[in-house]
Coordinates of C-alpha atoms in Angstrom, one line a residue:
Chain G
M298 CA 1.4 24.9 43.6
E299 CA 0.6 25.7 40.6
L300 CA -2.2 23.4 39.4
V301 CA -4.6 25.0 41.6
N302 CA -2.9 28.6 41.5
P303 CA -3.5 29.9 37.5
G304 CA -1.8 32.9 36.8
I305 CA -3.3 36.1 35.6
G306 CA -2.1 35.7 32.2
L307 CA -4.3 32.5 31.3
V308 CA -7.3 34.1 33.0
F309 CA -7.2 37.2 30.7
W310 CA -6.2 35.2 27.4
M311 CA -8.6 32.7 28.4
L312 CA -11.5 35.5 29.0
L313 CA -10.9 37.3 25.9
A314 CA -10.8 34.2 23.7
F315 CA -14.1 32.7 25.0
G316 CA -15.5 36.2 24.8
V317 CA -14.4 36.3 21.1
V318 CA -15.7 32.7 20.6
L319 CA -19.2 33.3 22.2
F320 CA -19.6 36.8 20.2
V321 CA -18.6 35.1 16.9
L322 CA -20.5 32.4 17.2
R323 CA -23.7 33.9 18.7
K324 CA -23.6 36.4 16.2
F325 CA -22.4 34.4 13.0
A326 CA -22.8 30.7 13.4
W327 CA -26.2 30.0 16.0
P328 CA -28.2 31.8 14.3
A329 CA -28.2 30.6 11.2
I330 CA -27.7 26.8 12.5
M331 CA -30.7 26.7 14.7
Q332 CA -32.7 28.8 12.1
A333 CA -31.9 26.1 9.5
L334 CA -32.8 23.5 12.0
K335 CA -36.2 24.8 12.9
E336 CA -37.1 25.6 9.7
R337 CA -35.9 21.8 8.5
E338 CA -38.1 20.5 11.2
Q339 CA -41.2 22.7 10.4
H340 CA -40.6 21.5 6.7
I341 CA -40.3 17.8 7.8
E342 CA -43.4 17.9 9.9
E343 CA -45.4 19.8 7.6
A344 CA -44.4 17.3 4.8
L345 CA -45.7 14.5 7.0
H346 CA -48.7 15.9 8.0
A347 CA -48.9 17.0 3.9
A348 CA -48.6 13.2 3.2
D349 CA -51.1 12.2 5.7
I350 CA -53.6 14.5 4.2
A351 CA -52.6 13.0 0.9
R352 CA -52.8 9.6 1.9
E353 CA -56.3 10.1 3.6
E354 CA -57.7 12.1 0.4
M355 CA -56.5 9.2 -1.8
K356 CA -58.3 6.7 0.3
K357 CA -61.0 8.9 0.1
L358 CA -61.1 9.3 -3.5
K359 CA -60.2 5.3 -3.9
L360 CA -63.6 4.9 -2.0
D361 CA -65.4 7.5 -4.5
N362 CA -64.4 5.5 -7.1
E363 CA -65.5 2.3 -6.0
E364 CA -69.0 4.1 -5.1
L365 CA -68.7 5.9 -8.6
L366 CA -68.2 2.3 -10.3
R367 CA -70.5 1.0 -8.0
Q368 CA -73.4 3.3 -8.9
A369 CA -72.3 3.1 -12.8
K370 CA -72.9 -0.8 -12.7
E371 CA -75.8 -0.3 -10.9
E372 CA -77.2 2.2 -13.3
R373 CA -76.1 0.3 -16.3
D374 CA -77.8 -2.8 -14.6
Q375 CA -80.9 -0.8 -14.2
M376 CA -81.0 0.8 -17.6
M377 CA -80.2 -2.7 -19.0
A378 CA -83.4 -4.2 -17.1
D379 CA -85.4 -1.0 -18.6
A380 CA -84.4 -1.4 -22.0
K381 CA -85.3 -5.1 -21.5
K382 CA -88.8 -3.7 -20.2
V383 CA -89.4 -1.5 -22.8
R384 CA -88.4 -4.0 -25.2
D385 CA -90.8 -6.3 -23.8
K386 CA -93.5 -3.7 -23.9
L387 CA -92.9 -3.0 -27.1
L388 CA -92.9 -6.5 -28.5
D389 CA -95.8 -7.2 -26.5
E390 CA -97.3 -3.9 -28.0
A391 CA -96.7 -4.9 -31.5
R392 CA -97.9 -8.3 -31.0
Q393 CA -101.0 -7.4 -29.7
R394 CA -101.6 -4.6 -32.2
G395 CA -100.7 -7.0 -34.5
T396 CA -103.3 -9.2 -33.8
E397 CA -105.8 -6.5 -33.3
E398 CA -104.9 -5.4 -37.0
A399 CA -105.6 -8.8 -38.1
D400 CA -109.0 -8.9 -36.3
R401 CA -109.8 -6.1 -37.3
I402 CA -108.9 -7.1 -41.2
V403 CA -110.8 -10.2 -40.3
A404 CA -113.8 -8.4 -39.2
S405 CA -113.9 -5.7 -41.9
A406 CA -113.5 -8.5 -44.6
R407 CA -116.4 -10.4 -43.0
E408 CA -118.5 -6.9 -42.8
R409 CA -117.9 -6.7 -46.4
M410 CA -119.0 -10.2 -47.1
E411 CA -121.8 -9.9 -45.4
N412 CA -122.8 -6.5 -46.9
E413 CA -122.2 -7.9 -50.4
R414 CA -124.2 -10.6 -49.7
M415 CA -127.0 -8.5 -48.6
A416 CA -126.8 -6.4 -51.5
A417 CA -127.2 -9.7 -53.5
I418 CA -130.1 -10.7 -51.5
T419 CA -131.5 -7.3 -52.0
E420 CA -130.7 -7.3 -55.4
M421 CA -132.2 -10.7 -55.9
K422 CA -135.4 -9.4 -53.8
N423 CA -135.9 -6.5 -56.0
Q424 CA -135.4 -8.5 -59.4
I425 CA -137.8 -11.4 -57.7
A426 CA -140.4 -7.9 -57.0
E427 CA -140.1 -6.8 -60.2
M428 CA -140.4 -9.9 -61.7
S429 CA -143.6 -10.8 -59.5
I430 CA -145.1 -7.3 -60.4
E431 CA -144.6 -8.0 -63.9
V432 CA -146.1 -11.4 -63.7
A433 CA -149.0 -9.8 -61.7
E434 CA -149.5 -7.3 -64.3
R435 CA -149.9 -9.6 -67.2
I436 CA -152.2 -11.9 -65.1
L437 CA -154.1 -8.6 -64.4
R438 CA -154.3 -7.3 -68.0
E439 CA -155.3 -11.0 -69.4
K440 CA -158.2 -10.7 -67.2
I441 CA -159.3 -7.3 -67.2
Q442 CA -160.3 -6.2 -70.5
T443 CA -163.3 -4.4 -70.6
P444 CA -163.6 -1.1 -68.5
K445 CA -166.4 -2.8 -66.6
D446 CA -164.5 -5.6 -65.3
H447 CA -161.8 -2.6 -64.3
E448 CA -164.3 -0.8 -62.3
S449 CA -165.3 -3.7 -60.3
F450 CA -162.3 -4.8 -59.8
I451 CA -161.1 -1.4 -58.5
E452 CA -163.9 -1.6 -56.5
K453 CA -163.4 -4.8 -54.8
V454 CA -159.5 -3.9 -54.0
L455 CA -161.0 -0.5 -52.4
R456 CA -163.3 -2.5 -50.2
E457 CA -160.5 -4.8 -49.4
K458 CA -158.5 -1.9 -48.2
Q459 CA -161.5 -0.4 -46.6
H460 CA -161.9 -3.4 -44.7
L461 CA -158.3 -3.8 -43.8
S462 CA -158.1 -0.4 -42.4
Chain V
M244 CA -13.3 -1.5 0.5
K245 CA -9.9 -2.0 0.0
V246 CA -8.7 1.7 -0.3
I247 CA -10.2 1.7 3.2
D248 CA -8.3 -0.9 4.7
I249 CA -5.3 0.9 3.3
K250 CA -6.2 3.8 4.8
R251 CA -7.0 2.3 7.7
F252 CA -3.5 0.7 8.5
R253 CA -2.1 4.0 7.3
I254 CA -3.6 6.2 10.2
L255 CA -3.0 2.7 12.8
L256 CA 0.7 3.3 11.6
L257 CA 0.9 6.6 12.0
I258 CA -1.0 6.5 15.7
T259 CA 1.4 3.7 16.5
F260 CA 4.5 6.0 14.8
V261 CA 3.5 9.3 16.9
S262 CA 2.8 7.8 20.2
L263 CA 6.3 6.2 20.2
I264 CA 8.0 9.2 19.3
S265 CA 5.7 11.4 21.5
F266 CA 5.7 9.2 24.5
S267 CA 9.0 7.6 25.4
P268 CA 11.7 10.2 24.3
R269 CA 9.6 13.0 25.8
V270 CA 9.1 11.7 28.8
Y271 CA 12.4 10.6 29.4
A272 CA 13.6 14.5 28.8
A273 CA 10.5 15.8 31.0
G274 CA 11.2 13.5 33.8
G275 CA 15.2 13.2 34.0
H276 CA 16.5 16.4 33.3
G277 CA 19.8 15.3 33.9
E278 CA 20.7 11.8 34.5
E279 CA 19.2 11.9 38.5
G280 CA 16.8 9.6 37.6
F281 CA 13.4 9.6 36.9
N282 CA 10.6 11.3 39.0
A283 CA 7.5 10.4 38.0
G284 CA 5.5 13.0 40.1
E285 CA 7.7 15.5 38.5
M286 CA 6.8 14.5 34.8
I287 CA 3.5 14.4 35.5
I288 CA 3.1 17.9 36.7
S289 CA 5.4 19.4 34.1
H290 CA 2.9 17.6 31.2
I291 CA -0.5 19.4 32.8
V292 CA 1.1 22.5 34.2
D293 CA 1.6 25.8 31.6
A294 CA 4.9 26.1 29.8
Y295 CA 6.8 29.1 28.0
E296 CA 7.5 27.3 25.4
W297 CA 6.0 24.2 23.6
H298 CA 8.1 21.2 23.8
I299 CA 7.7 18.8 21.1
L300 CA 10.4 16.6 21.9
S301 CA 14.1 15.9 22.9
I302 CA 16.6 13.4 21.6
G303 CA 19.3 13.1 24.4
H304 CA 19.8 17.2 25.1
T305 CA 18.7 18.3 22.5
H306 CA 15.2 19.5 22.9
V307 CA 12.9 20.6 20.2
S308 CA 10.6 22.7 21.1
I309 CA 9.0 26.4 19.8
P310 CA 9.8 29.3 22.0
L311 CA 6.3 31.4 22.6
P312 CA 6.4 35.3 23.1
V313 CA 6.8 36.4 26.8
I314 CA 4.8 39.5 28.0
L315 CA 5.4 41.2 31.1
Y316 CA 4.2 44.4 32.7
D317 CA 6.5 45.1 35.9
E318 CA 7.1 48.5 37.6
G319 CA 4.9 50.5 35.3
Q320 CA 6.8 48.9 31.9
W321 CA 6.3 46.2 29.3
H322 CA 8.7 43.5 28.5
V323 CA 8.1 41.4 25.7
F324 CA 10.6 39.2 24.5
S325 CA 11.3 35.5 23.3
S326 CA 11.1 32.8 25.8
S327 CA 14.2 31.1 24.2
K328 CA 16.2 33.7 25.8
F329 CA 15.6 31.5 29.0
H330 CA 17.5 28.9 27.0
H331 CA 15.0 26.2 28.6
G332 CA 14.9 27.8 31.9
T333 CA 19.3 28.2 32.4
E334 CA 20.1 31.6 32.0
S335 CA 17.9 35.3 32.9
Y336 CA 17.4 37.5 30.6
K337 CA 16.9 41.7 31.3
G338 CA 16.7 40.4 35.3
Y339 CA 13.9 38.0 34.9
E340 CA 14.4 34.4 35.1
L341 CA 12.3 31.0 35.5
A342 CA 12.2 30.2 39.2
T343 CA 13.7 26.7 40.0
E344 CA 12.2 26.2 43.4
G345 CA 9.4 27.0 45.9
A346 CA 5.5 28.1 45.1
L347 CA 6.6 29.6 41.7
K348 CA 8.6 26.9 40.1
G349 CA 9.0 27.6 36.6
K350 CA 7.5 30.8 36.7
I351 CA 8.8 34.0 35.5
V352 CA 10.1 35.8 38.4
R353 CA 12.3 38.6 39.1
K354 CA 14.9 38.2 41.8
A355 CA 14.4 41.2 45.0
A356 CA 17.4 42.6 46.6
D357 CA 16.5 40.2 49.5
G358 CA 17.1 37.1 47.3
S359 CA 12.8 36.3 47.3
Y360 CA 11.1 36.4 44.0
I361 CA 8.6 38.9 42.9
R362 CA 6.3 38.0 40.1
P363 CA 5.4 40.7 37.4
Y364 CA 2.3 40.7 35.8
D365 CA 2.5 37.8 33.3
F366 CA 0.9 38.3 30.3
S367 CA 2.9 35.8 28.4
I368 CA 1.4 33.5 25.8
T369 CA 2.3 30.3 27.2
K370 CA 1.8 26.8 25.7
N371 CA -1.6 27.1 27.3
V372 CA -2.3 30.6 25.6
L373 CA -1.8 29.5 22.2
G374 CA -3.3 26.2 22.7
L375 CA -6.4 28.2 23.6
F376 CA -6.1 30.5 20.4
I377 CA -5.7 27.4 18.4
A378 CA -8.8 25.9 20.2
S379 CA -10.8 29.0 20.2
A380 CA -9.7 29.3 16.1
L381 CA -10.9 25.9 15.4
V382 CA -14.1 26.2 17.3
I383 CA -14.8 29.3 15.4
F384 CA -13.9 28.0 12.1
I385 CA -15.9 24.8 12.2
F386 CA -18.9 26.3 13.6
L387 CA -18.8 29.0 10.8
Y388 CA -18.2 26.1 8.5
I389 CA -21.4 24.5 9.5
A390 CA -23.3 27.9 9.5
R391 CA -22.5 28.3 6.2
M392 CA -23.2 24.8 4.9
Y393 CA -26.7 25.0 6.8
R394 CA -27.3 28.0 4.5
V395 CA -26.5 26.0 1.6
T396 CA -28.5 22.6 2.9
R397 CA -31.3 24.7 4.2
R398 CA -34.0 22.2 4.1
H399 CA -32.2 19.0 3.0
A400 CA -30.2 16.6 5.0
P401 CA -26.8 17.9 6.4
R402 CA -24.0 17.0 4.5
G403 CA -20.2 16.0 5.5
F404 CA -18.8 17.3 8.6
Q405 CA -22.3 19.1 9.5
A406 CA -24.1 15.6 9.4
I407 CA -21.4 14.5 12.1
M408 CA -22.4 18.0 14.1
E409 CA -26.0 17.9 13.9
P410 CA -26.9 14.8 16.2
L411 CA -24.7 16.5 19.4
I412 CA -26.3 20.2 18.5
I413 CA -29.8 18.5 18.4
F414 CA -29.2 16.4 21.5
I415 CA -27.7 19.4 23.4
R416 CA -30.6 21.7 22.0
D417 CA -33.3 19.5 22.9
E418 CA -32.3 17.3 25.8
V419 CA -30.3 20.1 28.1
I420 CA -31.4 23.2 26.9
K421 CA -35.0 22.8 26.4
A422 CA -35.3 20.4 29.1
S423 CA -33.4 22.5 31.5
I424 CA -34.7 25.7 30.8
G425 CA -38.1 25.3 29.0
E426 CA -39.8 26.2 25.5
K427 CA -40.6 29.7 26.5
Y428 CA -36.7 31.1 27.3
Y429 CA -34.4 28.1 25.7
E430 CA -33.9 30.1 22.7
R431 CA -32.3 33.2 24.2
F432 CA -29.6 30.7 26.2
A433 CA -28.8 28.5 23.6
P434 CA -26.1 30.3 21.6
Y435 CA -24.4 30.5 24.8
L436 CA -24.6 27.1 26.1
L437 CA -24.1 25.6 22.8
T438 CA -20.7 27.3 22.6
L439 CA -19.8 26.7 26.1
F440 CA -20.5 22.9 25.3
F441 CA -18.5 22.8 22.0
F442 CA -16.1 24.5 23.8
I443 CA -15.5 22.2 26.4
F444 CA -15.3 19.4 24.3
F445 CA -13.4 20.6 21.9
N446 CA -10.6 21.4 24.3
N447 CA -11.1 18.2 26.0
L448 CA -10.6 16.1 22.9
M449 CA -7.5 18.4 22.0
G450 CA -6.1 18.0 25.2
L451 CA -5.8 13.8 24.6
I452 CA -3.9 14.5 21.6
P453 CA -0.5 14.3 22.6
I454 CA 1.3 16.0 19.8
F455 CA 1.7 20.2 19.0
P456 CA -0.4 21.8 18.0
F457 CA -3.0 20.0 20.4
G458 CA -2.5 18.5 24.0
A459 CA -2.4 22.1 25.9
N460 CA -4.2 21.0 28.9
L461 CA -6.7 24.0 28.8
T462 CA -9.8 22.4 30.4
G463 CA -7.5 20.8 33.1
N464 CA -6.9 24.4 34.3
L465 CA -8.6 26.2 37.0
A466 CA -7.9 29.8 34.8
V467 CA -10.0 28.0 31.8
T468 CA -12.5 26.5 34.0
G469 CA -13.0 29.5 36.2
I470 CA -13.7 31.8 33.5
L471 CA -16.2 29.5 31.9
A472 CA -17.9 29.1 35.5
L473 CA -18.0 33.0 35.7
F474 CA -19.5 33.5 32.2
T475 CA -22.6 31.1 33.7
F476 CA -22.5 32.7 36.9
L477 CA -22.9 36.2 34.9
T478 CA -25.7 35.0 32.7
I479 CA -27.4 33.6 35.8
V480 CA -26.7 37.4 37.7
I481 CA -27.8 39.2 34.8
R482 CA -30.8 37.5 33.5
A483 CA -32.2 36.2 36.8
N484 CA -35.9 37.5 37.0
K485 CA -37.1 39.0 40.3
N486 CA -38.3 35.3 41.6
Y487 CA -35.1 34.2 41.9
W488 CA -33.8 37.1 43.9
A489 CA -37.1 36.5 45.8
H490 CA -36.2 32.9 46.6
I491 CA -32.6 34.4 47.8
F492 CA -33.2 36.9 50.1
N493 CA -36.9 35.8 51.2
T494 CA -37.0 32.2 50.9
P495 CA -40.6 31.0 50.2
G496 CA -42.0 28.1 52.5
V497 CA -39.3 28.5 55.4
P498 CA -40.1 29.3 58.8
W499 CA -39.8 33.5 59.4
W500 CA -37.2 32.5 62.8
L501 CA -34.7 31.1 60.2
K502 CA -34.8 35.0 58.3
F503 CA -35.0 37.1 61.3
P504 CA -33.2 38.5 62.9
L505 CA -30.5 35.9 62.0
P506 CA -30.7 35.9 57.8
L507 CA -29.7 32.4 58.2
M508 CA -31.3 31.2 54.9
P509 CA -30.3 34.4 53.1
I510 CA -26.7 33.6 53.6
I511 CA -27.0 29.9 52.8
E512 CA -28.7 30.8 49.1
L513 CA -26.1 33.4 48.7
V514 CA -23.5 31.1 49.4
G515 CA -24.9 28.6 47.4
M516 CA -25.3 31.1 44.6
F517 CA -21.6 31.2 44.4
I518 CA -20.8 27.4 45.1
K519 CA -22.6 26.6 42.6
P520 CA -20.3 27.9 39.7
F521 CA -17.4 26.9 41.9
V522 CA -18.2 23.5 41.7
L523 CA -19.0 23.4 37.9
M524 CA -15.0 25.1 37.7
V525 CA -13.4 22.2 40.3
R526 CA -15.5 19.2 39.0
L527 CA -14.1 19.8 34.9
F528 CA -10.7 20.9 36.4
A529 CA -10.3 18.1 38.5
N530 CA -11.7 15.3 36.2
I531 CA -9.9 16.3 33.0
T532 CA -6.4 16.5 35.0
A533 CA -7.3 13.4 37.3
G534 CA -7.6 11.8 33.7
H535 CA -4.3 13.1 32.4
I536 CA -2.6 12.1 35.7
I537 CA -3.7 8.8 35.1
I538 CA -2.5 8.2 31.6
L539 CA 1.0 9.7 32.5
G540 CA 1.2 7.6 35.6
F541 CA 0.6 4.4 33.3
I542 CA 3.4 5.5 31.1
S543 CA 5.6 6.8 33.9
L544 CA 5.5 2.8 35.1
I545 CA 7.4 1.9 32.0
F546 CA 10.3 4.4 33.0
V547 CA 9.8 3.3 36.5
F548 CA 10.7 0.0 36.0
G549 CA 13.1 0.7 33.1
Q550 CA 15.5 2.3 35.5
S551 CA 16.4 -0.7 37.8
N552 CA 16.1 -3.1 34.9
V553 CA 15.7 -2.3 31.2
F554 CA 14.0 -5.6 30.5
A555 CA 11.6 -4.7 33.4
G556 CA 10.9 -1.6 31.7
F557 CA 10.2 -3.1 28.4
G558 CA 7.9 -5.7 30.3
I559 CA 5.7 -3.7 31.7
S560 CA 5.6 -1.6 29.1
I561 CA 3.1 -4.3 27.2
L562 CA 0.9 -3.6 30.5
S563 CA 1.2 0.4 30.6
V564 CA 0.5 0.7 27.4
V565 CA -2.4 -1.1 26.9
L566 CA -3.9 0.5 30.1
A567 CA -3.1 3.8 29.0
I568 CA -4.9 3.0 26.1
F569 CA -7.9 1.9 27.7
M570 CA -7.7 5.2 29.8
N571 CA -7.5 7.1 26.6
F572 CA -11.0 5.6 25.5
V573 CA -12.2 6.3 28.9
E574 CA -11.2 9.8 28.5
L575 CA -12.7 10.2 25.5
L576 CA -16.1 9.3 27.0
V577 CA -15.1 11.8 29.8
A578 CA -14.5 14.4 27.4
F579 CA -18.1 14.3 26.4
I580 CA -19.3 13.9 29.8
Q581 CA -17.8 16.5 31.8
A582 CA -18.6 19.1 28.9
F583 CA -21.9 17.6 28.8
V584 CA -22.5 17.6 32.6
F585 CA -21.1 21.3 32.7
T586 CA -23.4 22.5 30.1
L587 CA -26.4 20.4 31.7
L588 CA -25.5 22.1 34.9
S589 CA -25.3 25.6 33.6
A590 CA -28.5 25.1 31.7
M591 CA -30.3 24.2 35.0
Y592 CA -29.1 26.8 37.4
I593 CA -30.0 29.4 34.5
G594 CA -33.5 27.5 34.0
S595 CA -34.2 27.8 37.8
A596 CA -33.0 31.6 37.6
V597 CA -35.6 32.5 35.0
E598 CA -38.3 29.9 35.9
E599 CA -42.1 31.2 36.5
H600 CA -43.1 32.1 39.9
H601 CA -45.8 28.8 40.5
H602 CA -43.2 26.2 39.7
E603 CA -41.4 27.4 42.8
D604 CA -44.0 27.5 44.8
H605 CA -45.2 23.7 43.9
A606 CA -41.7 22.8 44.4
H607 CA -41.3 24.2 47.6
A608 CA -44.6 23.1 49.1
A609 CA -43.9 19.8 48.0
E610 CA -40.3 20.2 49.9
H611 CA -41.5 21.1 53.4
H612 CA -44.5 18.7 53.6

């Protein structure tokens, strides 16, 4: 029965045909196909990996940004607080200095007034003294007119002086 | 949408028409030469075996067929002539004729002096050989085209026909070749196994298309499946490592008295080496042939019933065609499964032939405990 008894012709042609198909595909088709598939798979793998890395980095960047923002805010707050402190201090200082200045002015005015009063008093004293001396001189000149009187008076003064010392 | 619908409708119409002209008259003609009645068995066998002409259809007694070249080598001489010289087997030419009976029925023979048939070396381009050439050309064309597409698309998504074939290529590569042979050696055998799979798959599919230039029953022919199995066998023998040969001639993990003085195990292993490709050959042949026989059987029913009563023939034709269509769908599945099984088993045999040593030890330790 032919069904289970193949002829030599078909065996020969099959050997040839399949051999040719195998040779041609092995040489010209499969290397290109396998290579391209492999390349694409690698490419996709790499792309996915890169995307993962990028996503990770984005997350980190976002975190960094948030951190930066937070820091900036903090810094701003700090600066504002500092500025306020400085302002307060300046104000305080200014106020204090103003008070001091005012005090100083008042004090110096008071001092000057005192000085002038003292000067006036001294002047007054001097004038009183001069006037007293003049009065005394006149009195003396009225009393002591002769040399004898003169001498006795000197003697009397000296004695008093001696007595005193 | 509309365009697609019309297209679908046209294809449907074409299929209906083609099945009408290709089934009905042809079957009658093939089975019922003359009016002696319809012989289903003869009709079926004549459809699955080889022929010297490619029969397309017959209308009444007019046969439309393509004559094919006959190439004979006989008694040191080459003879090349057209098969039309035989006039469909009714005449002889140069002393050669188509045998009408016996084991060589339908083959080109020469009548010896004592009346017995002598068969010359027959290298004719028969229907199967032409079908084989067409299939081979198609496979080569398709894969060269796809290879070119891959050079164009490179890292980009596959397009068109390339996109249809790619899942298959990747499936065979990953699930069959890589899984059976392993990461280390699979690339060496991938071209052969992929070629094997697609060659069988395309031939299976083409065998299901009943019109010229398809319909040659190639993978249902022992010569074809035998050569395919031979390629797998040769690949194993040439590429097998020393562990494989050691496994055959000095099977590890087996008691010594099974190897000496009577080398029982080596004989069993050696026979197994040949049985494996033999089973590959028979499995593919039997599956495809059986599928064709069932489909043709269903169709034959129409004519068997039609002989007793024309209306019974028409009546049974509804059931027959439905069953035949169902079988055709099953055969589509079988076309893939058998190509897959052939490739998978080849890959597994090759895989075991190039396996590293320690795997075998483990396997045997497990087997004998």
